[in-house]
PDB file of N, H, CA, C and O in Angstrom:
ATOM      1  N   MET A   1    -146.185 -51.205-228.633  1.00  0.00           N
ATOM      2  CA  MET A   1    -145.614 -51.003-227.310  1.00  0.00           C
ATOM      3  C   MET A   1    -145.121 -52.346-226.791  1.00  0.00           C
ATOM      4  O   MET A   1    -145.765 -53.378-226.983  1.00  0.00           O
ATOM      5  N   ILE A   2    -143.991 -52.315-226.143  1.00  0.00           N
ATOM      6  H   ILE A   2    -143.468 -51.477-225.987  1.00  0.00           H
ATOM      7  CA  ILE A   2    -143.411 -53.518-225.551  1.00  0.00           C
ATOM      8  C   ILE A   2    -143.583 -53.446-224.040  1.00  0.00           C
ATOM      9  O   ILE A   2    -143.218 -52.447-223.420  1.00  0.00           O
ATOM     10  N   HIS A   3    -144.135 -54.499-223.445  1.00  0.00           N
ATOM     11  H   HIS A   3    -144.431 -55.311-223.948  1.00  0.00           H
ATOM     12  CA  HIS A   3    -144.305 -54.581-221.995  1.00  0.00           C
ATOM     13  C   HIS A   3    -143.538 -55.788-221.480  1.00  0.00           C
ATOM     14  O   HIS A   3    -143.342 -56.769-222.197  1.00  0.00           O
ATOM     15  N   GLY A   4    -143.110 -55.701-220.235  1.00  0.00           N
ATOM     16  H   GLY A   4    -143.269 -54.904-219.652  1.00  0.00           H
ATOM     17  CA  GLY A   4    -142.435 -56.852-219.654  1.00  0.00           C
ATOM     18  C   GLY A   4    -142.414 -56.778-218.144  1.00  0.00           C
ATOM     19  O   GLY A   4    -142.393 -55.693-217.564  1.00  0.00           O
ATOM     20  N   LEU A   5    -142.419 -57.927-217.517  1.00  0.00           N
ATOM     21  H   LEU A   5    -142.435 -58.808-217.988  1.00  0.00           H
ATOM     22  CA  LEU A   5    -142.217 -58.050-216.076  1.00  0.00           C
ATOM     23  C   LEU A   5    -140.863 -58.713-215.918  1.00  0.00           C
ATOM     24  O   LEU A   5    -140.654 -59.839-216.370  1.00  0.00           O
ATOM     25  N   LYS A   6    -139.941 -58.007-215.272  1.00  0.00           N
ATOM     26  H   LYS A   6    -140.110 -57.092-214.905  1.00  0.00           H
ATOM     27  CA  LYS A   6    -138.578 -58.518-215.173  1.00  0.00           C
ATOM     28  C   LYS A   6    -138.190 -58.750-213.721  1.00  0.00           C
ATOM     29  O   LYS A   6    -138.618 -58.038-212.813  1.00  0.00           O
ATOM     30  N   TRP A   7    -137.372 -59.762-213.540  1.00  0.00           N
ATOM     31  H   TRP A   7    -137.024 -60.340-214.278  1.00  0.00           H
ATOM     32  CA  TRP A   7    -136.867 -60.103-212.212  1.00  0.00           C
ATOM     33  C   TRP A   7    -135.359 -60.237-212.318  1.00  0.00           C
ATOM     34  O   TRP A   7    -134.854 -60.922-213.207  1.00  0.00           O
ATOM     35  N   LEU A   8    -134.635 -59.583-211.411  1.00  0.00           N
ATOM     36  H   LEU A   8    -135.046 -59.026-210.688  1.00  0.00           H
ATOM     37  CA  LEU A   8    -133.177 -59.652-211.380  1.00  0.00           C
ATOM     38  C   LEU A   8    -132.730 -60.108-210.005  1.00  0.00           C
ATOM     39  O   LEU A   8    -133.334 -59.748-208.994  1.00  0.00           O
ATOM     40  N   HIS A   9    -131.677 -60.895-209.972  1.00  0.00           N
ATOM     41  H   HIS A   9    -131.187 -61.187-210.793  1.00  0.00           H
ATOM     42  CA  HIS A   9    -131.079 -61.328-208.712  1.00  0.00           C
ATOM     43  C   HIS A   9    -129.617 -60.914-208.737  1.00  0.00           C
ATOM     44  O   HIS A   9    -128.876 -61.283-209.648  1.00  0.00           O
ATOM     45  N   ASN A  10    -129.202 -60.141-207.728  1.00  0.00           N
ATOM     46  H   ASN A  10    -129.804 -59.842-206.988  1.00  0.00           H
ATOM     47  CA  ASN A  10    -127.836 -59.647-207.645  1.00  0.00           C
ATOM     48  C   ASN A  10    -127.126 -60.339-206.495  1.00  0.00           C
ATOM     49  O   ASN A  10    -127.466 -60.127-205.331  1.00  0.00           O
ATOM     50  N   ALA A  11    -126.153 -61.154-206.814  1.00  0.00           N
ATOM     51  H   ALA A  11    -125.876 -61.326-207.759  1.00  0.00           H
ATOM     52  CA  ALA A  11    -125.361 -61.835-205.787  1.00  0.00           C
ATOM     53  C   ALA A  11    -123.885 -61.662-206.128  1.00  0.00           C
ATOM     54  O   ALA A  11    -123.154 -62.643-206.263  1.00  0.00           O
ATOM     55  N   SER A  12    -123.453 -60.417-206.265  1.00  0.00           N
ATOM     56  H   SER A  12    -124.047 -59.620-206.156  1.00  0.00           H
ATOM     57  CA  SER A  12    -122.120 -60.145-206.787  1.00  0.00           C
ATOM     58  C   SER A  12    -120.986 -60.426-205.798  1.00  0.00           C
ATOM     59  O   SER A  12    -120.189 -61.338-206.019  1.00  0.00           O
ATOM     60  N   ALA A  13    -120.908 -59.669-204.734  1.00  0.00           N
ATOM     61  H   ALA A  13    -121.555 -58.928-204.555  1.00  0.00           H
ATOM     62  CA  ALA A  13    -119.774 -59.789-203.813  1.00  0.00           C
ATOM     63  C   ALA A  13    -120.248 -60.279-202.447  1.00  0.00           C
ATOM     64  O   ALA A  13    -121.374 -59.984-202.047  1.00  0.00           O
ATOM     65  N   PRO A  14    -119.409 -61.021-201.727  1.00  0.00           N
ATOM     66  CA  PRO A  14    -119.813 -61.540-200.414  1.00  0.00           C
ATOM     67  C   PRO A  14    -120.107 -60.444-199.385  1.00  0.00           C
ATOM     68  O   PRO A  14    -120.864 -60.676-198.442  1.00  0.00           O
ATOM     69  N   VAL A  15    -119.524 -59.258-199.550  1.00  0.00           N
ATOM     70  H   VAL A  15    -118.909 -59.069-200.316  1.00  0.00           H
ATOM     71  CA  VAL A  15    -119.755 -58.176-198.581  1.00  0.00           C
ATOM     72  C   VAL A  15    -121.057 -57.429-198.844  1.00  0.00           C
ATOM     73  O   VAL A  15    -121.497 -56.634-198.014  1.00  0.00           O
ATOM     74  N   ILE A  16    -121.673 -57.682-199.995  1.00  0.00           N
ATOM     75  H   ILE A  16    -121.316 -58.328-200.670  1.00  0.00           H
ATOM     76  CA  ILE A  16    -122.942 -57.031-200.346  1.00  0.00           C
ATOM     77  C   ILE A  16    -124.054 -58.070-200.264  1.00  0.00           C
ATOM     78  O   ILE A  16    -123.942 -59.160-200.825  1.00  0.00           O
ATOM     79  N   GLU A  17    -125.127 -57.722-199.562  1.00  0.00           N
ATOM     80  H   GLU A  17    -125.218 -56.836-199.107  1.00  0.00           H
ATOM     81  CA  GLU A  17    -126.257 -58.645-199.413  1.00  0.00           C
ATOM     82  C   GLU A  17    -126.940 -58.876-200.761  1.00  0.00           C
ATOM     83  O   GLU A  17    -127.154 -57.930-201.519  1.00  0.00           O
ATOM     84  N   ALA A  18    -127.278 -60.118-201.056  1.00  0.00           N
ATOM     85  H   ALA A  18    -127.105 -60.886-200.440  1.00  0.00           H
ATOM     86  CA  ALA A  18    -127.974 -60.455-202.306  1.00  0.00           C
ATOM     87  C   ALA A  18    -129.328 -59.761-202.340  1.00  0.00           C
ATOM     88  O   ALA A  18    -130.004 -59.651-201.318  1.00  0.00           O
ATOM     89  N   ARG A  19    -129.719 -59.294-203.521  1.00  0.00           N
ATOM     90  H   ARG A  19    -129.170 -59.384-204.352  1.00  0.00           H
ATOM     91  CA  ARG A  19    -130.985 -58.580-203.673  1.00  0.00           C
ATOM     92  C   ARG A  19    -131.788 -59.155-204.828  1.00  0.00           C
ATOM     93  O   ARG A  19    -131.233 -59.587-205.838  1.00  0.00           O
ATOM     94  N   ASN A  20    -133.097 -59.153-204.661  1.00  0.00           N
ATOM     95  H   ASN A  20    -133.548 -58.802-203.841  1.00  0.00           H
ATOM     96  CA  ASN A  20    -134.027 -59.483-205.732  1.00  0.00           C
ATOM     97  C   ASN A  20    -134.746 -58.200-206.112  1.00  0.00           C
ATOM     98  O   ASN A  20    -135.165 -57.438-205.241  1.00  0.00           O
ATOM     99  N   VAL A  21    -134.891 -57.960-207.399  1.00  0.00           N
ATOM    100  H   VAL A  21    -134.551 -58.579-208.107  1.00  0.00           H
ATOM    101  CA  VAL A  21    -135.573 -56.767-207.890  1.00  0.00           C
ATOM    102  C   VAL A  21    -136.597 -57.216-208.921  1.00  0.00           C
ATOM    103  O   VAL A  21    -136.279 -57.990-209.824  1.00  0.00           O
ATOM    104  N   CYS A  22    -137.829 -56.730-208.787  1.00  0.00           N
ATOM    105  H   CYS A  22    -138.088 -56.101-208.054  1.00  0.00           H
ATOM    106  CA  CYS A  22    -138.890 -57.049-209.736  1.00  0.00           C
ATOM    107  C   CYS A  22    -139.493 -55.731-210.226  1.00  0.00           C
ATOM    108  O   CYS A  22    -139.799 -54.852-209.420  1.00  0.00           O
ATOM    109  N   PHE A  23    -139.665 -55.590-211.547  1.00  0.00           N
ATOM    110  H   PHE A  23    -139.417 -56.304-212.202  1.00  0.00           H
ATOM    111  CA  PHE A  23    -140.217 -54.342-212.063  1.00  0.00           C
ATOM    112  C   PHE A  23    -140.970 -54.577-213.367  1.00  0.00           C
ATOM    113  O   PHE A  23    -140.710 -55.531-214.101  1.00  0.00           O
ATOM    114  N   LEU A  24    -141.912 -53.672-213.629  1.00  0.00           N
ATOM    115  H   LEU A  24    -142.123 -52.897-213.034  1.00  0.00           H
ATOM    116  CA  LEU A  24    -142.628 -53.643-214.904  1.00  0.00           C
ATOM    117  C   LEU A  24    -141.880 -52.700-215.832  1.00  0.00           C
ATOM    118  O   LEU A  24    -141.366 -51.669-215.399  1.00  0.00           O
ATOM    119  N   GLU A  25    -141.822 -53.056-217.104  1.00  0.00           N
ATOM    120  H   GLU A  25    -142.239 -53.894-217.456  1.00  0.00           H
ATOM    121  CA  GLU A  25    -141.124 -52.233-218.081  1.00  0.00           C
ATOM    122  C   GLU A  25    -142.047 -52.008-219.276  1.00  0.00           C
ATOM    123  O   GLU A  25    -142.710 -52.937-219.737  1.00  0.00           O
ATOM    124  N   ALA A  26    -142.088 -50.772-219.774  1.00  0.00           N
ATOM    125  H   ALA A  26    -141.549 -50.018-219.399  1.00  0.00           H
ATOM    126  CA  ALA A  26    -142.851 -50.452-220.982  1.00  0.00           C
ATOM    127  C   ALA A  26    -141.985 -49.556-221.864  1.00  0.00           C
ATOM    128  O   ALA A  26    -141.370 -48.605-221.382  1.00  0.00           O
ATOM    129  N   MET A  27    -141.942 -49.865-223.152  1.00  0.00           N
ATOM    130  H   MET A  27    -142.442 -50.638-223.544  1.00  0.00           H
ATOM    131  CA  MET A  27    -141.151 -49.082-224.091  1.00  0.00           C
ATOM    132  C   MET A  27    -141.978 -48.862-225.350  1.00  0.00           C
ATOM    133  O   MET A  27    -142.683 -49.760-225.811  1.00  0.00           O
ATOM    134  N   GLU A  28    -141.881 -47.650-225.901  1.00  0.00           N
ATOM    135  H   GLU A  28    -141.308 -46.921-225.526  1.00  0.00           H
ATOM    136  CA  GLU A  28    -142.636 -47.353-227.116  1.00  0.00           C
ATOM    137  C   GLU A  28    -141.908 -46.295-227.932  1.00  0.00           C
ATOM    138  O   GLU A  28    -141.189 -45.458-227.386  1.00  0.00           O
ATOM    139  N   VAL A  29    -142.103 -46.343-229.236  1.00  0.00           N
ATOM    140  H   VAL A  29    -142.688 -47.023-229.679  1.00  0.00           H
ATOM    141  CA  VAL A  29    -141.603 -45.324-230.153  1.00  0.00           C
ATOM    142  C   VAL A  29    -142.816 -44.722-230.846  1.00  0.00           C
ATOM    143  O   VAL A  29    -143.663 -45.448-231.368  1.00  0.00           O
ATOM    144  N   GLU A  30    -142.899 -43.393-230.852  1.00  0.00           N
ATOM    145  H   GLU A  30    -142.211 -42.803-230.428  1.00  0.00           H
ATOM    146  CA  GLU A  30    -144.028 -42.673-231.458  1.00  0.00           C
ATOM    147  C   GLU A  30    -143.491 -41.588-232.382  1.00  0.00           C
ATOM    148  O   GLU A  30    -142.279 -41.421-232.523  1.00  0.00           O
ATOM    149  N   ARG A  31    -144.404 -40.854-233.007  1.00  0.00           N
ATOM    150  H   ARG A  31    -145.388 -40.989-232.892  1.00  0.00           H
ATOM    151  CA  ARG A  31    -144.043 -39.693-233.832  1.00  0.00           C
ATOM    152  C   ARG A  31    -144.762 -38.468-233.283  1.00  0.00           C
ATOM    153  O   ARG A  31    -145.921 -38.543-232.876  1.00  0.00           O
ATOM    154  N   ASP A  32    -144.049 -37.329-233.276  1.00  0.00           N
ATOM    155  H   ASP A  32    -143.107 -37.268-233.607  1.00  0.00           H
ATOM    156  CA  ASP A  32    -144.648 -36.096-232.771  1.00  0.00           C
ATOM    157  C   ASP A  32    -145.399 -35.371-233.896  1.00  0.00           C
ATOM    158  O   ASP A  32    -145.553 -35.910-234.992  1.00  0.00           O
ATOM    159  N   ALA A  33    -145.867 -34.141-233.615  1.00  0.00           N
ATOM    160  H   ALA A  33    -145.742 -33.703-232.725  1.00  0.00           H
ATOM    161  CA  ALA A  33    -146.648 -33.371-234.585  1.00  0.00           C
ATOM    162  C   ALA A  33    -145.837 -33.034-235.835  1.00  0.00           C
ATOM    163  O   ALA A  33    -146.413 -32.790-236.895  1.00  0.00           O
ATOM    164  N   ASN A  34    -144.501 -33.019-235.723  1.00  0.00           N
ATOM    165  H   ASN A  34    -144.034 -33.218-234.861  1.00  0.00           H
ATOM    166  CA  ASN A  34    -143.628 -32.748-236.874  1.00  0.00           C
ATOM    167  C   ASN A  34    -143.164 -34.035-237.558  1.00  0.00           C
ATOM    168  O   ASN A  34    -142.249 -34.009-238.382  1.00  0.00           O
ATOM    169  N   ASP A  35    -143.786 -35.144-237.220  1.00  0.00           N
ATOM    170  H   ASP A  35    -144.529 -35.165-236.550  1.00  0.00           H
ATOM    171  CA  ASP A  35    -143.482 -36.464-237.773  1.00  0.00           C
ATOM    172  C   ASP A  35    -142.063 -36.934-237.443  1.00  0.00           C
ATOM    173  O   ASP A  35    -141.480 -37.731-238.179  1.00  0.00           O
ATOM    174  N   GLU A  36    -141.511 -36.433-236.330  1.00  0.00           N
ATOM    175  H   GLU A  36    -141.984 -35.785-235.732  1.00  0.00           H
ATOM    176  CA  GLU A  36    -140.205 -36.900-235.869  1.00  0.00           C
ATOM    177  C   GLU A  36    -140.406 -37.983-234.821  1.00  0.00           C
ATOM    178  O   GLU A  36    -141.293 -37.894-233.972  1.00  0.00           O
ATOM    179  N   LYS A  37    -139.563 -39.006-234.897  1.00  0.00           N
ATOM    180  H   LYS A  37    -138.843 -39.078-235.587  1.00  0.00           H
ATOM    181  CA  LYS A  37    -139.665 -40.114-233.947  1.00  0.00           C
ATOM    182  C   LYS A  37    -139.133 -39.713-232.576  1.00  0.00           C
ATOM    183  O   LYS A  37    -138.168 -38.958-232.460  1.00  0.00           O
ATOM    184  N   PHE A  38    -139.786 -40.238-231.542  1.00  0.00           N
ATOM    185  H   PHE A  38    -140.570 -40.852-231.636  1.00  0.00           H
ATOM    186  CA  PHE A  38    -139.271 -40.140-230.177  1.00  0.00           C
ATOM    187  C   PHE A  38    -139.636 -41.431-229.468  1.00  0.00           C
ATOM    188  O   PHE A  38    -140.610 -42.095-229.824  1.00  0.00           O
ATOM    189  N   GLY A  39    -138.860 -41.774-228.480  1.00  0.00           N
ATOM    190  H   GLY A  39    -138.070 -41.234-228.191  1.00  0.00           H
ATOM    191  CA  GLY A  39    -139.120 -43.003-227.747  1.00  0.00           C
ATOM    192  C   GLY A  39    -139.074 -42.767-226.255  1.00  0.00           C
ATOM    193  O   GLY A  39    -138.529 -41.768-225.785  1.00  0.00           O
ATOM    194  N   PHE A  40    -139.655 -43.700-225.513  1.00  0.00           N
ATOM    195  H   PHE A  40    -140.098 -44.512-225.896  1.00  0.00           H
ATOM    196  CA  PHE A  40    -139.599 -43.608-224.063  1.00  0.00           C
ATOM    197  C   PHE A  40    -139.562 -44.998-223.453  1.00  0.00           C
ATOM    198  O   PHE A  40    -140.016 -45.979-224.041  1.00  0.00           O
ATOM    199  N   LEU A  41    -139.007 -45.041-222.258  1.00  0.00           N
ATOM    200  H   LEU A  41    -138.639 -44.244-221.780  1.00  0.00           H
ATOM    201  CA  LEU A  41    -138.903 -46.269-221.478  1.00  0.00           C
ATOM    202  C   LEU A  41    -139.385 -45.946-220.078  1.00  0.00           C
ATOM    203  O   LEU A  41    -138.889 -45.010-219.449  1.00  0.00           O
ATOM    204  N   VAL A  42    -140.352 -46.716-219.580  1.00  0.00           N
ATOM    205  H   VAL A  42    -140.755 -47.476-220.090  1.00  0.00           H
ATOM    206  CA  VAL A  42    -140.902 -46.519-218.240  1.00  0.00           C
ATOM    207  C   VAL A  42    -140.612 -47.767-217.413  1.00  0.00           C
ATOM    208  O   VAL A  42    -140.897 -48.884-217.844  1.00  0.00           O
ATOM    209  N   LEU A  43    -140.044 -47.572-216.223  1.00  0.00           N
ATOM    210  H   LEU A  43    -139.812 -46.664-215.873  1.00  0.00           H
ATOM    211  CA  LEU A  43    -139.790 -48.665-215.281  1.00  0.00           C
ATOM    212  C   LEU A  43    -140.549 -48.369-214.002  1.00  0.00           C
ATOM    213  O   LEU A  43    -140.533 -47.238-213.514  1.00  0.00           O
ATOM    214  N   HIS A  44    -141.218 -49.381-213.453  1.00  0.00           N
ATOM    215  H   HIS A  44    -141.232 -50.300-213.849  1.00  0.00           H
ATOM    216  CA  HIS A  44    -141.974 -49.203-212.215  1.00  0.00           C
ATOM    217  C   HIS A  44    -141.713 -50.394-211.308  1.00  0.00           C
ATOM    218  O   HIS A  44    -141.927 -51.542-211.699  1.00  0.00           O
ATOM    219  N   SER A  45    -141.250 -50.116-210.099  1.00  0.00           N
ATOM    220  H   SER A  45    -141.076 -49.184-209.782  1.00  0.00           H
ATOM    221  CA  SER A  45    -140.937 -51.163-209.131  1.00  0.00           C
ATOM    222  C   SER A  45    -142.201 -51.899-208.697  1.00  0.00           C
ATOM    223  O   SER A  45    -143.268 -51.299-208.569  1.00  0.00           O
ATOM    224  N   VAL A  46    -142.067 -53.212-208.472  1.00  0.00           N
ATOM    225  H   VAL A  46    -141.200 -53.700-208.577  1.00  0.00           H
ATOM    226  CA  VAL A  46    -143.184 -54.045-208.039  1.00  0.00           C
ATOM    227  C   VAL A  46    -142.780 -54.752-206.753  1.00  0.00           C
ATOM    228  O   VAL A  46    -141.736 -55.404-206.707  1.00  0.00           O
ATOM    229  N   ASN A  47    -143.595 -54.632-205.708  1.00  0.00           N
ATOM    230  H   ASN A  47    -144.442 -54.103-205.745  1.00  0.00           H
ATOM    231  CA  ASN A  47    -143.354 -55.360-204.459  1.00  0.00           C
ATOM    232  C   ASN A  47    -144.099 -56.684-204.500  1.00  0.00           C
ATOM    233  O   ASN A  47    -145.311 -56.714-204.715  1.00  0.00           O
ATOM    234  N   ILE A  48    -143.385 -57.765-204.296  1.00  0.00           N
ATOM    235  H   ILE A  48    -142.401 -57.741-204.122  1.00  0.00           H
ATOM    236  CA  ILE A  48    -143.999 -59.087-204.253  1.00  0.00           C
ATOM    237  C   ILE A  48    -143.807 -59.633-202.846  1.00  0.00           C
ATOM    238  O   ILE A  48    -142.677 -59.872-202.420  1.00  0.00           O
ATOM    239  N   PRO A  49    -144.911 -59.833-202.122  1.00  0.00           N
ATOM    240  CA  PRO A  49    -144.788 -60.289-200.728  1.00  0.00           C
ATOM    241  C   PRO A  49    -144.224 -61.702-200.622  1.00  0.00           C
ATOM    242  O   PRO A  49    -144.064 -62.221-199.518  1.00  0.00           O
TER     243      PRO A  49
END
């Protein structure tokens, strides 16, 4: 399983307020009962005071 804490800063256009985004990310690939691969990606927002 891959885990990560990511931070993004968006400062694209002058008419849009700059934003900071922080989130936890988890990704994994597994096999089901028929031995077929499946994967998933979970993102969860994190508030940092």
